[in-house]
Coordinates of C-alpha atoms in Angstrom, one line a residue:
X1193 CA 0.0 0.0 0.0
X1194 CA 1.2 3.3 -1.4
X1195 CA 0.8 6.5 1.2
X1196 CA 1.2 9.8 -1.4
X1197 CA 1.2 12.9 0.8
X1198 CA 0.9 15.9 -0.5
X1199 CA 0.3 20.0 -0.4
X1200 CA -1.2 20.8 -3.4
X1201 CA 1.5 21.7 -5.3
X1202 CA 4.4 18.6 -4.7
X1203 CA 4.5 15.8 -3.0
X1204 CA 5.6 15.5 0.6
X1205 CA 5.9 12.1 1.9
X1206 CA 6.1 8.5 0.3
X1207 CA 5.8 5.6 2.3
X1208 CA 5.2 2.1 1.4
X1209 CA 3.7 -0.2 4.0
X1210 CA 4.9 2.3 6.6
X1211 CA 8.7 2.4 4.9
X1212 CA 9.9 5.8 4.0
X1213 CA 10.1 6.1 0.3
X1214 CA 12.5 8.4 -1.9
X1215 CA 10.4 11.4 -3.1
X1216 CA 10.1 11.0 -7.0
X1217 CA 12.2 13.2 -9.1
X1218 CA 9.3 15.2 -11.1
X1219 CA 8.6 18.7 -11.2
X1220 CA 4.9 18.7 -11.5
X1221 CA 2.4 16.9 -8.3
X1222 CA 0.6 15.1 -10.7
X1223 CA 4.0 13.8 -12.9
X1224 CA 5.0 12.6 -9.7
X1225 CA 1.9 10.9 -9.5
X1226 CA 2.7 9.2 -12.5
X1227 CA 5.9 8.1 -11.2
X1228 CA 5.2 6.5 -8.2
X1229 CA 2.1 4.5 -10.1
X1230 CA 5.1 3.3 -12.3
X1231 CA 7.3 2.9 -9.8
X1232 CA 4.2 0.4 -7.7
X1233 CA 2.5 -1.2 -10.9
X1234 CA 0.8 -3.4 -9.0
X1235 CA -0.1 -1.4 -5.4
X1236 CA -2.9 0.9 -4.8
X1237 CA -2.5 4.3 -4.1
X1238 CA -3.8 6.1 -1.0
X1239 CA -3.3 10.1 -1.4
X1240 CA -3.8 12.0 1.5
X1241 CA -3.4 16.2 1.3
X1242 CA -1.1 17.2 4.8
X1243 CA -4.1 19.4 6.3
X1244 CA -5.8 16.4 7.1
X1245 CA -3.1 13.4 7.5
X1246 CA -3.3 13.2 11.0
X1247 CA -7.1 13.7 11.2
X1248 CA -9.0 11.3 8.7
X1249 CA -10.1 7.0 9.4
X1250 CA -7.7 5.7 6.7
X1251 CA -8.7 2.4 7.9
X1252 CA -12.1 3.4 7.0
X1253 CA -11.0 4.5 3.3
X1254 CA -9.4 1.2 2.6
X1255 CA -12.7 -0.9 3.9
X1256 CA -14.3 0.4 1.6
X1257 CA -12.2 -0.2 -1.4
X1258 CA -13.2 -3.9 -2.6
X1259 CA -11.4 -4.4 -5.4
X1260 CA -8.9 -2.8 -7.9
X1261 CA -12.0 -1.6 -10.5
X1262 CA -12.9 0.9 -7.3
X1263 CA -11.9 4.3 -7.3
X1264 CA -12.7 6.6 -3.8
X1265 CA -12.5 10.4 -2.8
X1266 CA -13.1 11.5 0.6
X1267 CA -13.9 15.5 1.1
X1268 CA -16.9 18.1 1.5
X1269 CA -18.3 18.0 -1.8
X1270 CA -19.4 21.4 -2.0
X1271 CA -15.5 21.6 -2.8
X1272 CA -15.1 19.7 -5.6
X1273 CA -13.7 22.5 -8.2
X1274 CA -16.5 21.7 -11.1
X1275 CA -19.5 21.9 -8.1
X1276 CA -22.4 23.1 -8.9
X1277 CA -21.4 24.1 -12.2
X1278 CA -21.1 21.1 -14.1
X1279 CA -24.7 20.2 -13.0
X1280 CA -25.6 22.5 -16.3
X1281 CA -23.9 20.3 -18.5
X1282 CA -24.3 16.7 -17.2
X1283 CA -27.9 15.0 -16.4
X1284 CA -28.4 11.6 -14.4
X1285 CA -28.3 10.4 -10.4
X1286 CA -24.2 11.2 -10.2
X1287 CA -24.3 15.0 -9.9
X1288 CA -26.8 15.1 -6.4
X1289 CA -24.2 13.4 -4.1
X1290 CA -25.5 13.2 -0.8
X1291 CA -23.0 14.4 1.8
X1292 CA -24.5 11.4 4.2
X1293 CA -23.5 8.3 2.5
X1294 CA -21.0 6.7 0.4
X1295 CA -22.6 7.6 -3.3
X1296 CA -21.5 6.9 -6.6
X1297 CA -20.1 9.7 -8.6
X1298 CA -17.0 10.6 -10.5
X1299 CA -16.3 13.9 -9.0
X1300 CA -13.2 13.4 -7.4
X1301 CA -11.4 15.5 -4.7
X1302 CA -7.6 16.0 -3.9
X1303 CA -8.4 16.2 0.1
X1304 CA -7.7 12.1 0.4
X1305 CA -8.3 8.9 -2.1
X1306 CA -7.8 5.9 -3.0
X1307 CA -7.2 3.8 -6.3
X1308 CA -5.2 1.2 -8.0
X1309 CA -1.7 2.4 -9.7
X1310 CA -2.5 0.0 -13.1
X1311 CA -5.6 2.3 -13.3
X1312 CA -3.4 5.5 -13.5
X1313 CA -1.2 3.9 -15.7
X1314 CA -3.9 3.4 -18.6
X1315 CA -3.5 7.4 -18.9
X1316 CA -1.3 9.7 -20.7
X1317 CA 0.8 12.5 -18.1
X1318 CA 1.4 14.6 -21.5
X1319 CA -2.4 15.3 -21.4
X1320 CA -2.0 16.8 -18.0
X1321 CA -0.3 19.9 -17.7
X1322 CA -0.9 22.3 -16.0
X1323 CA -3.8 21.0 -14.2
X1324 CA -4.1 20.1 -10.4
X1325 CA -4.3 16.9 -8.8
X1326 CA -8.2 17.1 -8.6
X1327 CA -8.6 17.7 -11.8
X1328 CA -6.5 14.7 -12.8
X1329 CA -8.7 12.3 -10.5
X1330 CA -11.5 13.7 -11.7
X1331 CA -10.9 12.9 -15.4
X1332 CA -9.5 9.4 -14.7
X1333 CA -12.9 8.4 -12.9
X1334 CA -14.9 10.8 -15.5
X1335 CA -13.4 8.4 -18.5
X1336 CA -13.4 4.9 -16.3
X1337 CA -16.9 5.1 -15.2
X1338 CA -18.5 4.6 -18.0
X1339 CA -15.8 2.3 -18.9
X1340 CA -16.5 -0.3 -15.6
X1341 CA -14.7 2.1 -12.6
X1342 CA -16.4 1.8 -9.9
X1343 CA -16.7 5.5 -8.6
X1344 CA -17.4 7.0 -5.0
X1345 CA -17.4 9.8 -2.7
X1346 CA -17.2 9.3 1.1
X1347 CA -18.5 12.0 3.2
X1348 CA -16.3 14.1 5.3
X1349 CA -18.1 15.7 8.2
X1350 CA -15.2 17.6 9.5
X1351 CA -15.3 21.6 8.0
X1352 CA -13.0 22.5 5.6
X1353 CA -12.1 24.9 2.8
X1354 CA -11.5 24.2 -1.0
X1355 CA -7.8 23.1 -1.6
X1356 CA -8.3 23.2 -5.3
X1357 CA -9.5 26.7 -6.0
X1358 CA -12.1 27.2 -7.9
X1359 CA -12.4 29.0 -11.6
X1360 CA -14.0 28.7 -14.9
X1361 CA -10.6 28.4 -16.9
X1362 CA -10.7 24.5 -15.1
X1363 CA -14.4 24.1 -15.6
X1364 CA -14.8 25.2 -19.3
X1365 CA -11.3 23.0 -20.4
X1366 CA -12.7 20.0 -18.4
X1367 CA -16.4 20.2 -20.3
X1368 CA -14.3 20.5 -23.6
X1369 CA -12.0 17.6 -22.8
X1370 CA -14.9 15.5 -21.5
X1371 CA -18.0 16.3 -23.5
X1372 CA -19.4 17.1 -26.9
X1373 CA -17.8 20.6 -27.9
X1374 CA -21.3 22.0 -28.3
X1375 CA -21.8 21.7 -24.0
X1376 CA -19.2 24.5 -23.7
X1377 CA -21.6 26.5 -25.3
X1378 CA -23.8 25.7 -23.7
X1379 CA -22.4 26.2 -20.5
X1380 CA -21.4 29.7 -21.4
X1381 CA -24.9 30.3 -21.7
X1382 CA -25.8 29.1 -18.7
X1383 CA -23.6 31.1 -16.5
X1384 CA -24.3 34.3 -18.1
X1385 CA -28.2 33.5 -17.5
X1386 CA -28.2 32.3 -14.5
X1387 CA -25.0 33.1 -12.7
X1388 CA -24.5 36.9 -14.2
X1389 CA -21.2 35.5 -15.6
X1390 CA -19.3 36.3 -18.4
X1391 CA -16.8 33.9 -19.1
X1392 CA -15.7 34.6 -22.5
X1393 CA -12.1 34.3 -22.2
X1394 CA -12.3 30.7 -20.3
X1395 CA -15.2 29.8 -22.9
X1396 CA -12.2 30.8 -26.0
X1397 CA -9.4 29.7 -24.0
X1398 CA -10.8 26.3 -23.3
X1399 CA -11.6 25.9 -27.4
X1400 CA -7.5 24.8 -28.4
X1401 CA -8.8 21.5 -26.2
X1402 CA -9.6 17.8 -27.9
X1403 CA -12.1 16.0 -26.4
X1404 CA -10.1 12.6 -24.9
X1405 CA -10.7 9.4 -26.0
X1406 CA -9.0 6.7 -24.2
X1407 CA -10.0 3.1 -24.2
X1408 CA -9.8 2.3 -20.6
X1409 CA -9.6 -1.7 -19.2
X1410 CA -10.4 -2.9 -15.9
X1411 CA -7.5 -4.4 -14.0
X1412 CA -7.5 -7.5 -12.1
X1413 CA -9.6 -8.2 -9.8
X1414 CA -10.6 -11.2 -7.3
X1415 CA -12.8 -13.7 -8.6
X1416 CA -14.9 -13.8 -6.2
X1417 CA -16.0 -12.1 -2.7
X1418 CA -17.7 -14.9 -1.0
X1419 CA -19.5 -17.7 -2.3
X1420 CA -23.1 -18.0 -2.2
X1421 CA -24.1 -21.4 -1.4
X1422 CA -28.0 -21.2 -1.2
X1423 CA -29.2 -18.3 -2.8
X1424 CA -32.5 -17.7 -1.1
X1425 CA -34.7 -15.1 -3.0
X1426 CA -38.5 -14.2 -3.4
X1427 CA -39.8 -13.2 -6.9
X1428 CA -42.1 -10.3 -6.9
X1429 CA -44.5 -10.2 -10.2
X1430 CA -47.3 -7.4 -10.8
X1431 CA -49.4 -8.3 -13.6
X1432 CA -52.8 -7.5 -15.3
X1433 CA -54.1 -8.9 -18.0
X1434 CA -51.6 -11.1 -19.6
X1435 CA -52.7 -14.9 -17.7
X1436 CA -51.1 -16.6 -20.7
X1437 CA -47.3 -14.6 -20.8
X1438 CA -47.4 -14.7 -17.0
X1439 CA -47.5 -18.2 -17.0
X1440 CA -44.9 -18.7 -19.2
X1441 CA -42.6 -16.9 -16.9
X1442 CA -43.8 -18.9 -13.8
X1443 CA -42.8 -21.8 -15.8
X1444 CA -39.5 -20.3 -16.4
X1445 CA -38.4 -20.0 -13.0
X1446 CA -40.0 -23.6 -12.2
X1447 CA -36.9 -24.5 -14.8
X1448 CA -34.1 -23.3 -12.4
X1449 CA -31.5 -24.9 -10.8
X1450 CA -32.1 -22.7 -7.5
X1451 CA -35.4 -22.0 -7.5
X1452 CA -37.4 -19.3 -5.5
X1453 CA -38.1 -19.4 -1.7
X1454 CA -41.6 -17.5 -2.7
X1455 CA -42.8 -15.6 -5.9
X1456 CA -45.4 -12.8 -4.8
X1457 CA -48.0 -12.1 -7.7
X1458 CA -50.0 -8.9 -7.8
X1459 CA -53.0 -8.9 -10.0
X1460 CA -54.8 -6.6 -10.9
X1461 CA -58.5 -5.6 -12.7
X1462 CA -60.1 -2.3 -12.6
X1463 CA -63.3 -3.8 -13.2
X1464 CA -65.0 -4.3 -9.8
X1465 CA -67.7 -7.5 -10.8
X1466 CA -64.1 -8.4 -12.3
X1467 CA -62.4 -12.2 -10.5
X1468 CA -59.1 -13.2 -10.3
X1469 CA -58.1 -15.6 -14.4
X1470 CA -55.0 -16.8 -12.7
X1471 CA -56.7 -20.3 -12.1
X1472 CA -53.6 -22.4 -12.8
X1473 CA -52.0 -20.6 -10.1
X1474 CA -54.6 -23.2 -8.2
X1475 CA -54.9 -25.8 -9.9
X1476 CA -51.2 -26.6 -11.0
X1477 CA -48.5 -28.4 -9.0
X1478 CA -45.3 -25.4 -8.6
X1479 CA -42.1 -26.3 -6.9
X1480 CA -42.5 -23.1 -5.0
X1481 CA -44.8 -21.0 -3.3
X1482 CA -47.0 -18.4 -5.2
X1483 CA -48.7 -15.7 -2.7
X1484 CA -51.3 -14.4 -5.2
X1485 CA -53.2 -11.3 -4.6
X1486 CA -56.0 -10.2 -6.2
X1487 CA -56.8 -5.9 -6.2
X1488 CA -59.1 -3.7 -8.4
X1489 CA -56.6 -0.7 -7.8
X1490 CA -54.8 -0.6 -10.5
X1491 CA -50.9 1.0 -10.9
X1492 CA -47.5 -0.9 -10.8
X1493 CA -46.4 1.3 -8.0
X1494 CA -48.9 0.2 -5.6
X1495 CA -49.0 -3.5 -7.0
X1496 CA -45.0 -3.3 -6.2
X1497 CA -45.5 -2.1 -2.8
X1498 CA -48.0 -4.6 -2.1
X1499 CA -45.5 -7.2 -3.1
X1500 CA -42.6 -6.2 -1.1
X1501 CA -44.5 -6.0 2.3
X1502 CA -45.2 -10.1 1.5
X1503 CA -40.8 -10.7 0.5
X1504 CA -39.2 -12.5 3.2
X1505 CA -35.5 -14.0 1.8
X1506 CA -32.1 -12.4 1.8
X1507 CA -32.7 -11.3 -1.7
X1508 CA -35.7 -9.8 -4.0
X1509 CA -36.3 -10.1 -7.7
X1510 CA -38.1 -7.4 -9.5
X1511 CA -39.9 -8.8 -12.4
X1512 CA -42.2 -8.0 -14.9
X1513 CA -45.3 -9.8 -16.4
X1514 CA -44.0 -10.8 -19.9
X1515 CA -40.2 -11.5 -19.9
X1516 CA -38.3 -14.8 -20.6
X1517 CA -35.1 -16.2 -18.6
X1518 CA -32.9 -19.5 -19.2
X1519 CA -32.7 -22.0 -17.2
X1520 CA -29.2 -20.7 -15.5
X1521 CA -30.9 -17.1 -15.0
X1522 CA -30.7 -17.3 -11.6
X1523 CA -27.3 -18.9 -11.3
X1524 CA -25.8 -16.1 -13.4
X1525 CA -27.3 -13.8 -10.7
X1526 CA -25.7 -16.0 -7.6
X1527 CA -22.4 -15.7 -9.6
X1528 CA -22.4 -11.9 -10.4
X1529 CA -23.4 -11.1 -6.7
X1530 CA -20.5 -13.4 -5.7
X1531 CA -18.0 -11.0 -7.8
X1532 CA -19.3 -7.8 -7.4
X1533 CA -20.4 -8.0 -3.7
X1534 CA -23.3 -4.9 -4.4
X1535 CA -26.7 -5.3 -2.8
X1536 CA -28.3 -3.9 -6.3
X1537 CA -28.3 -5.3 -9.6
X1538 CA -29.9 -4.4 -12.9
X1539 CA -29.8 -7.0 -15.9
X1540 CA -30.1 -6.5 -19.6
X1541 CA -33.6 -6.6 -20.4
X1542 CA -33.7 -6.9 -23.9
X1543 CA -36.2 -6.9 -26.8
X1544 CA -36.1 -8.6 -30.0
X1545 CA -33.3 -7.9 -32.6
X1546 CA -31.6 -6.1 -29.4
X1547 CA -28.2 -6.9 -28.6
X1548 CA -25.9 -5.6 -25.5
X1549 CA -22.1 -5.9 -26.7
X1550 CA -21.3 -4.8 -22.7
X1551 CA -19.5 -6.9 -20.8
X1552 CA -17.9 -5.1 -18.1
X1553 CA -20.2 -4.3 -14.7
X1554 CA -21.0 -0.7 -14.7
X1555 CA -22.2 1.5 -12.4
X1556 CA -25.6 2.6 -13.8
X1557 CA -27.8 5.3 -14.4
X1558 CA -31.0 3.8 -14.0
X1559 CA -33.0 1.2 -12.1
X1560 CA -35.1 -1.8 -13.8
X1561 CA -37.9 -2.1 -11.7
X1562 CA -39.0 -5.4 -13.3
X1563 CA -35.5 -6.2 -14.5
X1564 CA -33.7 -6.1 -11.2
X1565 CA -32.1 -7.7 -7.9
X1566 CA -32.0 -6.3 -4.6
X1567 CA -31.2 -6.9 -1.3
X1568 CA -33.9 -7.1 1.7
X1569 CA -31.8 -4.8 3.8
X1570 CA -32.3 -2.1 0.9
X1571 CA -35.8 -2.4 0.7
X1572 CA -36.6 -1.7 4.3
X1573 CA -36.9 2.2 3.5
X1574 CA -37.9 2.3 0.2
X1575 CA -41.1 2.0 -1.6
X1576 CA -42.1 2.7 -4.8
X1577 CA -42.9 6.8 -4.9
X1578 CA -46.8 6.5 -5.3
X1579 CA -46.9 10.3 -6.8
X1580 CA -45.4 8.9 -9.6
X1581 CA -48.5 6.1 -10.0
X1582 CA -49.6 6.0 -13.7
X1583 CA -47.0 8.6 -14.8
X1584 CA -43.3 8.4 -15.4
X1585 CA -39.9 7.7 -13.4
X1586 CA -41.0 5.4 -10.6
X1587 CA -37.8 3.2 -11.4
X1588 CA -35.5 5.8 -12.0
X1589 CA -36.7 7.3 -8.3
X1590 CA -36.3 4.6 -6.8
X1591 CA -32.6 3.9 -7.5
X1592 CA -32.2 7.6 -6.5
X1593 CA -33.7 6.1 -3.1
X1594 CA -31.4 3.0 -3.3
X1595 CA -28.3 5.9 -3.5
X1596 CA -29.5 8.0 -1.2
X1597 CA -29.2 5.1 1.4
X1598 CA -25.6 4.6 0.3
X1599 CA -26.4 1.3 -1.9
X1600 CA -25.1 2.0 -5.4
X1601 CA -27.0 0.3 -8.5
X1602 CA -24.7 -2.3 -10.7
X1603 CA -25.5 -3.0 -14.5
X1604 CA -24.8 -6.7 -15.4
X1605 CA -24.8 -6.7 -19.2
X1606 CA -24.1 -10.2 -19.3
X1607 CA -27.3 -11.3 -17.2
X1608 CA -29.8 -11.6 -20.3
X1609 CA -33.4 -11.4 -20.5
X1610 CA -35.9 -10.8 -23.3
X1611 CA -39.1 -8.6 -22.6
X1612 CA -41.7 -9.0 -25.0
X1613 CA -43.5 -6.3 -24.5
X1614 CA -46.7 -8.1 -24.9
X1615 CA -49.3 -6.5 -27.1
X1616 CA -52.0 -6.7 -24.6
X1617 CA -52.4 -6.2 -20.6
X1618 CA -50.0 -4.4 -19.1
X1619 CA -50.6 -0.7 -17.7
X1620 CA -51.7 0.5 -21.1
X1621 CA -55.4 1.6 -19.9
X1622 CA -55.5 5.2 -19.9
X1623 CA -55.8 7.4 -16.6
X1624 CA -57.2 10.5 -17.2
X1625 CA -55.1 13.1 -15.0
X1626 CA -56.6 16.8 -13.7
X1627 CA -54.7 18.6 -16.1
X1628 CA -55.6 16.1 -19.7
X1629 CA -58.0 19.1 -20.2
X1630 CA -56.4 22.1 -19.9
X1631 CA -55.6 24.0 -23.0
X1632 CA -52.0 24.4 -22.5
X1633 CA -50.7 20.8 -21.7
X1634 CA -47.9 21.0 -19.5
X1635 CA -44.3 20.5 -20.7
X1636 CA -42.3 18.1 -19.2
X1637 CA -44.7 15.6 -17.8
X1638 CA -45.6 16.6 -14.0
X1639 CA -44.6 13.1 -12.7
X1640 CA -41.6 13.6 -14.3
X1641 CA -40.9 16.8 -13.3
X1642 CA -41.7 16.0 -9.8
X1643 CA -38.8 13.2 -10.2
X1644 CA -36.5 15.6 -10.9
X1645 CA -37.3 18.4 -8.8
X1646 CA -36.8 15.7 -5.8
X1647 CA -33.9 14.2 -7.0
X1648 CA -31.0 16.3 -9.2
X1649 CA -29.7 19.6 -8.2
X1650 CA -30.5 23.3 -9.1
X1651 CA -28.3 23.3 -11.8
X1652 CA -29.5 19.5 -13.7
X1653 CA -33.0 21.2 -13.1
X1654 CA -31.8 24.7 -15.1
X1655 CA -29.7 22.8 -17.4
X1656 CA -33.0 20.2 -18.4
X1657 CA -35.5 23.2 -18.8
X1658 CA -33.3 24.8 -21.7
X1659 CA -32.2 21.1 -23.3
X1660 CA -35.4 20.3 -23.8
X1661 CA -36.9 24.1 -24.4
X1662 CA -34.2 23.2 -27.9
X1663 CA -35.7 19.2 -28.2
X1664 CA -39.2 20.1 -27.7
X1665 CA -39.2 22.7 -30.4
X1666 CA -38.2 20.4 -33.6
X1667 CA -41.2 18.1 -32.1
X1668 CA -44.1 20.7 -32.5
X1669 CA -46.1 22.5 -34.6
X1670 CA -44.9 26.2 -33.9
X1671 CA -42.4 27.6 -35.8
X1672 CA -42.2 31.0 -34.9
X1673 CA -39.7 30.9 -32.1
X1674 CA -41.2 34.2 -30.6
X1675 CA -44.4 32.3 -30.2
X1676 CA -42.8 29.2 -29.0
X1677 CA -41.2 31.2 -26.3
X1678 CA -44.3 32.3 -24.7
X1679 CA -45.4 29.1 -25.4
X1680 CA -42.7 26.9 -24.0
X1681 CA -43.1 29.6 -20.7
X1682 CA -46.5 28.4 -20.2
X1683 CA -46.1 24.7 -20.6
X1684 CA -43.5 25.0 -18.2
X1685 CA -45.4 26.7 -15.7
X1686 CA -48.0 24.2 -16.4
X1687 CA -45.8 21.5 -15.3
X1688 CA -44.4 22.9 -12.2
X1689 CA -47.7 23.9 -10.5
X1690 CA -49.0 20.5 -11.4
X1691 CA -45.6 19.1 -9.7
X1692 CA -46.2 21.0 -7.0
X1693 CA -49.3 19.4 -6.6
X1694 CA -48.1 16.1 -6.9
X1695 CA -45.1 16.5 -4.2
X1696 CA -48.1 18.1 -1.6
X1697 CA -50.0 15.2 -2.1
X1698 CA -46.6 13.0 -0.9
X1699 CA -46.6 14.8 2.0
X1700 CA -50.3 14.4 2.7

């Protein structure tokens, strides 16, 4: 284990194990970086900045670092140099970090840190000069995320002051280096609209940048945590209207090796003289238990809630009404678990003619509400947002719950199963909402406003209103952008007092 101490501007200390190190030769903190992850190919690196050496849990830091694909920070994250900024320029769950929990993101900070050296060496030092050290980390975990890093930011309670200072020269270079060209625009924009800011010269300066593109591989890693001998899971199934496709996947999971402790089915008819067509569910012999319950409200948030009050194994599997597995489903699951040790998983839910060319876990923007795995420790406070009943984003809030409780979501691209989106049942019946009516329909969706609103910063919010003021407009009728303007005003207003709305009824 490699201690790299530092000010800021060079490094201090190197120790190895607790052995005094020589210093590397370098002129620059982060080519001396580079040196010592050359020097120790095959150690991780802990950096620590001197203000806090003697006042951090480093045995805290290293629990937490499973394997060499991880990739830690530890610091007040309203620090970090591109916070709140970036939030203009960058949408999804790893912008909001909570400052409570350990929550994925891939803003970095210089304060303290931990990753492998072979995950520094996979990067070029030419392409960082004259940057600082944050801005380094930052880049290596912006590039690897995507790319199978596992990235995360551990809260640190004591007060502090930004090491890195902050300044748009760094912010506008990093957007260029990191995103489509067009976002520096963008950004510009932004900060002259909503931060009085006119940043011209970093806007220009930051132009003579590339955008990187480096092909980034995962280093070695264990192959396994722990083994799971007997994995014990419940299945938990909404369904309306599709007796034949759920069926089919009742048979499916008869077919496993390791089969299901308990598989919870929620059916549902709108029609009150309605009765339950399950009547196999009876009348057929099934190697495992089927709790089946039979409600005339319909809604798959409600139907999933009612489900996961009946789960009682170590694990829960989120599924839908028409999907197909293989027979080794389940065992794919026990074996991904046992190499990634997360309590949350997502699968590849595919339809036909899709492919997923993935292979690598991945730390993941969404949540598959009927494609998924979780733990039963996870689900103890969370439940599916019932604002968001018959509208949009119940998933995507719920793995925003799931991170907010310090339990990151993993993609497994290689777990495979087809949804075929069945051409009947389903939640397709319309629901007619209070605003269907009014003449000005609101723009976004309420629902998924409301989502957002609870879930991504200030800045995502700002930074969605004006992405999708540009989307929205090639997708109508008016052409006149004067009158699309005033149009787009309204439809936004729409939406927010209609969100409003919806969050006072989660609170009632």
């Amino acid at each position: 284990m490699i201690y790299f101490y530092h000010d800021g501007l060079s490094v201090t200390r190197l120790t190895n194990n607790g052995d005094v190190q020589l210093l590397p030769k370098s002129d620059t903190l982060i080519a001396q970086l580079f040196e010592v992850a050359t020097r120790y190919p095959d150690e991780n690196i802990i950096w620590v900045h001197e203000s806090i050496a003697g006042n951090f849990d480093v045995e805290n830091l290293r629990s937490k670092f499973k394997d060499n694909n991880y990739m830690l920070s530890l610091g007040d994250i309203k620090n970090q140099f591109l916070v709140p900024e970036i939030g203009y320029v960058t949408d999804g769950p790893f912008i909001a970090v909570s400052e409570k929990v350990i929550y994925p993101t891939w803003l970095m900070q210089d304060t303290a840190g931990m990753v492998a050296a072979a995950v520094i060496n996979q990067f070029d030092v030419a392409n960082y000069k004259n940057v600082s050290l944050e801005y380094f980390l930052t880049s290596v975990a912006r590039i690897g995320q995507p790319q199978g890093l596992f990235c995360y930011h551990i809260p640190w309670e004591q007060p502090s002051t930004p090491l890195t200072p902050k300044n748009t020269r760094a912010l506008f270079k990093f957007v260029v280096q990191h995103y489509k060209r067009s976002w520096s625009l963008l950004l510009f924009f932004f900060l002259f609209r909503y931060e009085n800011l006119f940043a011209f010269y970093s806007f220009s300066k930051a132009q003579s940048n590339s955008k990187f593109k480096i092909e980034f591989k995962i280093p070695k890693l264990k192959t396994s945590f722990f083994e799971i001998k007997n994995f014990d899971y419940d299945v938990v199934i909404p369904t309306m209207g599709r007796r034949d496709y759920l069926k089919d996947v009742l048979i499916d999971l008869s077919k496993q090796d390791n089969l299901p402790s308990k598989v919870v089915v929620v059916e549902q008819n709108s029609d009150q003289n309605s009765r339950s067509e399950l009547n196999y569910i009876d009348n057929s012999d099934w190697p495992f238990i089927i709790d089946h319950c039979f409600t005339h409200q319909t809604g798959a948030c409600n139907a999933r809630n009612i489900a996961l009050e009946k789960v009682n194994a170590t694990w829960v599997l989120l599924f839908d009404d028409d999907v197909r597995i293989d027979k080794d489903f389940i065992s794919s699951i026990a074996k991904s678990i046992n190499e990634t040790d997360v309590k949350a998983m997502t699968f590849a839910c595919l339809q036909e003619g899709e492919r997923e060319s993935r292979k690598a876990y991945l730390q993941w923007e969404n949540f598959g509400s009927g494609c998924s795995v979780v733990h039963k420790e996870t689900i103890r406070n969370c439940k599916f947002d019932m604002v968001l009943e018959h509208g949009y984003g119940e998933d995507s809030d719920f793995g925003m719950q799931l991170r907010n409780l310090g339990y990151d979501v993993i993609y497994a691209p290689q777990i495979h199963m087809d949804h075929l989106k069945a051409p009947i049942g389903g939640f397709r019946s319309t629901f007619e909402f209070k605003w269907q009516n009014d003449a000005i329909q609101p723009k976004p969706s309420p629902h998924i406003l409301y989502h957002r609103r609870k879930n991504f910063t200030r800045e995502q919010l700002k930074g969605y209103k004006i992405t999708l003021f540009f989307k929205f407009y090639f997708d109508q009728s008016i052409k006149n952008p004067f009158t699309y303007f005033n149009y787009f005003k309204k439809a936004w207003k729409k939406s927010l007092y209609w969100s409003n709305l919806l969050a006072q009824d989660a609170t009632n």
